[in-house]
């Protein structure tokens, strides 16, 4: 029954937090954009699993949301079920998170996301092993899969359902999409 929007600076006085697992999960009535800089003071975070999962009325992800969180390993279910997130996935959203190992269901069922998947979205995440359901049911994402999307992720062992039910992806599958993923 939480209503309204997430306040700016909510976690500014919590520099030692290591986990935001399921923090706002199922908060259907939270509205508006996720505040810019929400996690800027939380340098020790390792886990964003389910942080905003099923927050049906959040509307956008700010650019640089995770820029100050270099130790993150898990983005499992982070935005899963956020049906009303609109606009594109911000370019460089995970650029400052080199230790990520899991993007399972990160944007699953985010049907309101539009635009193309940003080129190089996972280019700075060399330790990823799991992309299961990452874009599952993202029916609003359009355009083609970017060339080289997984080129910098040599340790991936699971791509199950990565693009399942992405009905509006267009074009052909890029040549060599999985060429750098021998595992």
mmCIF file of C-alpha atoms in Angstrom:
data_model
loop_
_atom_site.group_PDB
_atom_site.id
_atom_site.type_symbol
_atom_site.label_atom_id
_atom_site.label_comp_id
_atom_site.label_asym_id
_atom_site.label_seq_id
_atom_site.Cartn_x
_atom_site.Cartn_y
_atom_site.Cartn_z
ATOM 1 C CA UNK A 1 0.000 0.000 0.000
ATOM 2 C CA UNK A 2 2.955 2.374 -0.336
ATOM 3 C CA UNK A 3 1.897 5.255 -2.556
ATOM 4 C CA UNK A 4 3.578 8.214 -4.180
ATOM 5 C CA UNK A 5 7.092 8.279 -5.538
ATOM 6 C CA UNK A 6 10.440 7.202 -4.165
ATOM 7 C CA UNK A 7 12.010 10.234 -2.436
ATOM 8 C CA UNK A 8 15.248 11.686 -3.761
ATOM 9 C CA UNK A 9 18.150 10.961 -1.405
ATOM 10 C CA UNK A 10 16.326 8.117 0.352
ATOM 11 C CA UNK A 11 19.525 6.071 0.826
ATOM 12 C CA UNK A 12 22.078 8.898 1.071
ATOM 13 C CA UNK A 13 22.770 8.206 4.769
ATOM 14 C CA UNK A 14 23.311 4.466 4.245
ATOM 15 C CA UNK A 15 26.847 4.161 2.833
ATOM 16 C CA UNK A 16 27.449 0.640 4.187
ATOM 17 C CA UNK A 17 24.454 -1.074 2.622
ATOM 18 C CA UNK A 18 25.464 -4.143 0.630
ATOM 19 C CA UNK A 19 22.066 -5.473 -0.473
ATOM 20 C CA UNK A 20 18.921 -3.857 -1.870
ATOM 21 C CA UNK A 21 17.383 -7.249 -2.624
ATOM 22 C CA UNK A 22 13.589 -6.960 -3.115
ATOM 23 C CA UNK A 23 13.537 -3.523 -1.454
ATOM 24 C CA UNK A 24 10.451 -2.276 -3.311
ATOM 25 C CA UNK A 25 9.194 -5.577 -4.734
ATOM 26 C CA UNK A 26 5.410 -5.677 -5.300
ATOM 27 C CA UNK A 27 4.986 -1.997 -4.427
ATOM 28 C CA UNK A 28 2.346 -1.624 -7.114
ATOM 29 C CA UNK A 29 1.337 1.891 -6.117
ATOM 30 C CA UNK A 30 4.762 3.542 -6.234
ATOM 31 C CA UNK A 31 4.593 5.972 -9.138
ATOM 32 C CA UNK A 32 6.841 8.188 -11.189
ATOM 33 C CA UNK A 33 10.456 7.931 -12.143
ATOM 34 C CA UNK A 34 13.135 6.273 -10.090
ATOM 35 C CA UNK A 35 15.076 9.261 -8.686
ATOM 36 C CA UNK A 36 18.373 10.180 -10.284
ATOM 37 C CA UNK A 37 21.231 9.368 -7.912
ATOM 38 C CA UNK A 38 19.130 7.057 -5.704
ATOM 39 C CA UNK A 39 22.119 4.752 -5.046
ATOM 40 C CA UNK A 40 24.972 7.245 -5.478
ATOM 41 C CA UNK A 41 26.062 7.026 -1.813
ATOM 42 C CA UNK A 42 25.894 3.220 -1.624
ATOM 43 C CA UNK A 43 29.331 2.254 -2.919
ATOM 44 C CA UNK A 44 29.354 -1.191 -1.248
ATOM 45 C CA UNK A 45 26.219 -2.644 -2.830
ATOM 46 C CA UNK A 46 26.634 -6.116 -4.303
ATOM 47 C CA UNK A 47 23.005 -7.124 -4.844
ATOM 48 C CA UNK A 48 20.142 -5.360 -6.639
ATOM 49 C CA UNK A 49 18.110 -8.557 -7.098
ATOM 50 C CA UNK A 50 14.411 -7.771 -7.342
ATOM 51 C CA UNK A 51 14.892 -4.190 -6.128
ATOM 52 C CA UNK A 52 12.013 -2.804 -8.207
ATOM 53 C CA UNK A 53 10.410 -6.103 -9.238
ATOM 54 C CA UNK A 54 6.687 -5.824 -9.983
ATOM 55 C CA UNK A 55 6.539 -2.095 -9.300
ATOM 56 C CA UNK A 56 3.918 -1.779 -12.003
ATOM 57 C CA UNK A 57 3.620 2.001 -11.928
ATOM 58 C CA UNK A 58 7.231 3.174 -11.960
ATOM 59 C CA UNK A 59 7.700 5.052 -15.210
ATOM 60 C CA UNK A 60 11.403 5.486 -16.011
ATOM 61 C CA UNK A 61 14.960 4.478 -15.222
ATOM 62 C CA UNK A 62 17.362 7.413 -14.908
ATOM 63 C CA UNK A 63 20.662 7.500 -16.750
ATOM 64 C CA UNK A 64 23.539 6.548 -14.460
ATOM 65 C CA UNK A 65 21.366 4.858 -11.819
ATOM 66 C CA UNK A 66 24.102 2.333 -10.945
ATOM 67 C CA UNK A 67 27.185 4.431 -11.756
ATOM 68 C CA UNK A 68 28.454 4.472 -8.160
ATOM 69 C CA UNK A 69 27.959 0.772 -7.482
ATOM 70 C CA UNK A 70 31.098 -0.940 -8.831
ATOM 71 C CA UNK A 71 30.772 -4.054 -6.635
ATOM 72 C CA UNK A 72 27.380 -5.253 -7.871
ATOM 73 C CA UNK A 73 27.246 -8.913 -8.853
ATOM 74 C CA UNK A 74 23.481 -9.434 -9.203
ATOM 75 C CA UNK A 75 20.826 -7.657 -11.240
ATOM 76 C CA UNK A 76 18.468 -10.654 -11.085
ATOM 77 C CA UNK A 77 14.824 -9.529 -11.480
ATOM 78 C CA UNK A 78 15.832 -5.892 -10.828
ATOM 79 C CA UNK A 79 13.069 -4.392 -13.012
ATOM 80 C CA UNK A 80 11.095 -7.571 -13.742
ATOM 81 C CA UNK A 81 7.375 -6.879 -14.115
ATOM 82 C CA UNK A 82 7.726 -3.091 -14.261
ATOM 83 C CA UNK A 83 5.111 -2.905 -16.994
ATOM 84 C CA UNK A 84 4.852 0.865 -17.135
ATOM 85 C CA UNK A 85 8.521 1.703 -17.466
ATOM 86 C CA UNK A 86 8.481 3.740 -20.647
ATOM 87 C CA UNK A 87 11.144 5.051 -22.923
ATOM 88 C CA UNK A 88 14.359 3.263 -23.681
ATOM 89 C CA UNK A 89 16.809 1.448 -21.469
ATOM 90 C CA UNK A 90 19.392 4.141 -20.683
ATOM 91 C CA UNK A 91 22.623 3.875 -22.642
ATOM 92 C CA UNK A 92 25.470 2.835 -20.363
ATOM 93 C CA UNK A 93 23.172 1.657 -17.564
ATOM 94 C CA UNK A 94 25.639 -1.072 -16.494
ATOM 95 C CA UNK A 95 28.901 0.536 -17.643
ATOM 96 C CA UNK A 96 30.235 1.014 -14.105
ATOM 97 C CA UNK A 97 29.387 -2.501 -12.856
ATOM 98 C CA UNK A 98 32.293 -4.724 -13.974
ATOM 99 C CA UNK A 99 31.627 -7.501 -11.423
ATOM 100 C CA UNK A 100 28.108 -8.456 -12.497
ATOM 101 C CA UNK A 101 27.602 -12.187 -12.947
ATOM 102 C CA UNK A 102 23.820 -12.392 -13.375
ATOM 103 C CA UNK A 103 21.264 -10.495 -15.501
ATOM 104 C CA UNK A 104 18.523 -13.123 -15.170
ATOM 105 C CA UNK A 105 15.063 -11.556 -15.732
ATOM 106 C CA UNK A 106 16.543 -8.042 -15.340
ATOM 107 C CA UNK A 107 13.962 -6.489 -17.694
ATOM 108 C CA UNK A 108 11.552 -9.423 -17.855
ATOM 109 C CA UNK A 109 7.992 -8.409 -18.653
ATOM 110 C CA UNK A 110 8.847 -4.715 -18.972
ATOM 111 C CA UNK A 111 6.361 -4.388 -21.804
ATOM 112 C CA UNK A 112 6.340 -0.580 -21.722
ATOM 113 C CA UNK A 113 10.019 -0.206 -22.548
ATOM 114 C CA UNK A 114 10.403 1.111 -26.081
ATOM 115 C CA UNK A 115 13.183 1.809 -28.477
ATOM 116 C CA UNK A 116 16.118 -0.416 -29.208
ATOM 117 C CA UNK A 117 18.384 -2.264 -26.843
ATOM 118 C CA UNK A 118 21.392 0.062 -26.426
ATOM 119 C CA UNK A 119 24.547 -0.934 -28.265
ATOM 120 C CA UNK A 120 27.181 -2.025 -25.770
ATOM 121 C CA UNK A 121 24.697 -2.443 -22.905
ATOM 122 C CA UNK A 122 26.769 -5.293 -21.434
ATOM 123 C CA UNK A 123 30.198 -4.314 -22.810
ATOM 124 C CA UNK A 124 31.670 -3.591 -19.372
ATOM 125 C CA UNK A 125 30.380 -6.744 -17.671
ATOM 126 C CA UNK A 126 32.985 -9.423 -18.516
ATOM 127 C CA UNK A 127 32.055 -11.764 -15.643
ATOM 128 C CA UNK A 128 28.425 -12.412 -16.609
ATOM 129 C CA UNK A 129 27.428 -16.063 -16.676
ATOM 130 C CA UNK A 130 23.628 -15.778 -16.903
ATOM 131 C CA UNK A 131 21.359 -13.912 -19.331
ATOM 132 C CA UNK A 132 18.280 -16.107 -18.800
ATOM 133 C CA UNK A 133 15.048 -14.249 -19.586
ATOM 134 C CA UNK A 134 16.868 -10.884 -19.576
ATOM 135 C CA UNK A 135 14.433 -9.305 -22.075
ATOM 136 C CA UNK A 136 11.606 -11.836 -21.775
ATOM 137 C CA UNK A 137 8.215 -10.390 -22.765
ATOM 138 C CA UNK A 138 9.626 -6.940 -23.561
ATOM 139 C CA UNK A 139 7.027 -6.481 -26.263
ATOM 140 C CA UNK A 140 7.666 -2.742 -26.681
ATOM 141 C CA UNK A 141 11.349 -3.040 -27.505
ATOM 142 C CA UNK A 142 11.827 -2.479 -31.217
ATOM 143 C CA UNK A 143 14.647 -2.466 -33.686
ATOM 144 C CA UNK A 144 17.138 -5.224 -34.135
ATOM 145 C CA UNK A 145 19.432 -6.878 -31.642
ATOM 146 C CA UNK A 146 22.617 -4.772 -31.556
ATOM 147 C CA UNK A 147 25.684 -6.206 -33.239
ATOM 148 C CA UNK A 148 28.171 -7.366 -30.617
ATOM 149 C CA UNK A 149 25.690 -7.237 -27.725
ATOM 150 C CA UNK A 150 27.403 -10.160 -25.958
ATOM 151 C CA UNK A 151 30.930 -9.801 -27.387
ATOM 152 C CA UNK A 152 32.477 -8.807 -24.044
ATOM 153 C CA UNK A 153 30.809 -11.575 -22.005
ATOM 154 C CA UNK A 154 33.013 -14.658 -22.550
ATOM 155 C CA UNK A 155 31.864 -16.527 -19.418
ATOM 156 C CA UNK A 156 28.157 -16.822 -20.216
ATOM 157 C CA UNK A 157 26.744 -20.302 -19.739
ATOM 158 C CA UNK A 158 23.015 -19.567 -20.049
ATOM 159 C CA UNK A 159 21.063 -17.644 -22.706
ATOM 160 C CA UNK A 160 17.767 -19.504 -22.157
ATOM 161 C CA UNK A 161 14.754 -17.398 -23.185
ATOM 162 C CA UNK A 162 16.848 -14.204 -23.406
ATOM 163 C CA UNK A 163 14.605 -12.669 -26.095
ATOM 164 C CA UNK A 164 11.515 -14.846 -25.597
ATOM 165 C CA UNK A 165 8.253 -13.061 -26.514
ATOM 166 C CA UNK A 166 10.009 -9.926 -27.771
ATOM 167 C CA UNK A 167 7.472 -9.698 -30.586
ATOM 168 C CA UNK A 168 8.596 -6.353 -31.959
ATOM 169 C CA UNK A 169 12.301 -7.011 -32.364
ATOM 170 C CA UNK A 170 12.960 -6.666 -36.069
ATOM 171 C CA UNK A 171 15.681 -7.499 -38.514
ATOM 172 C CA UNK A 172 17.820 -10.575 -38.504
ATOM 173 C CA UNK A 173 19.917 -12.073 -35.765
ATOM 174 C CA UNK A 174 23.347 -10.439 -36.038
ATOM 175 C CA UNK A 175 26.056 -12.655 -37.446
ATOM 176 C CA UNK A 176 28.284 -13.860 -34.639
ATOM 177 C CA UNK A 177 25.918 -12.760 -31.851
ATOM 178 C CA UNK A 178 27.225 -15.568 -29.628
ATOM 179 C CA UNK A 179 30.664 -15.980 -31.209
ATOM 180 C CA UNK A 180 32.517 -14.797 -28.093
ATOM 181 C CA UNK A 181 30.557 -16.992 -25.671
ATOM 182 C CA UNK A 182 32.256 -20.409 -25.865
ATOM 183 C CA UNK A 183 30.795 -21.723 -22.601
#
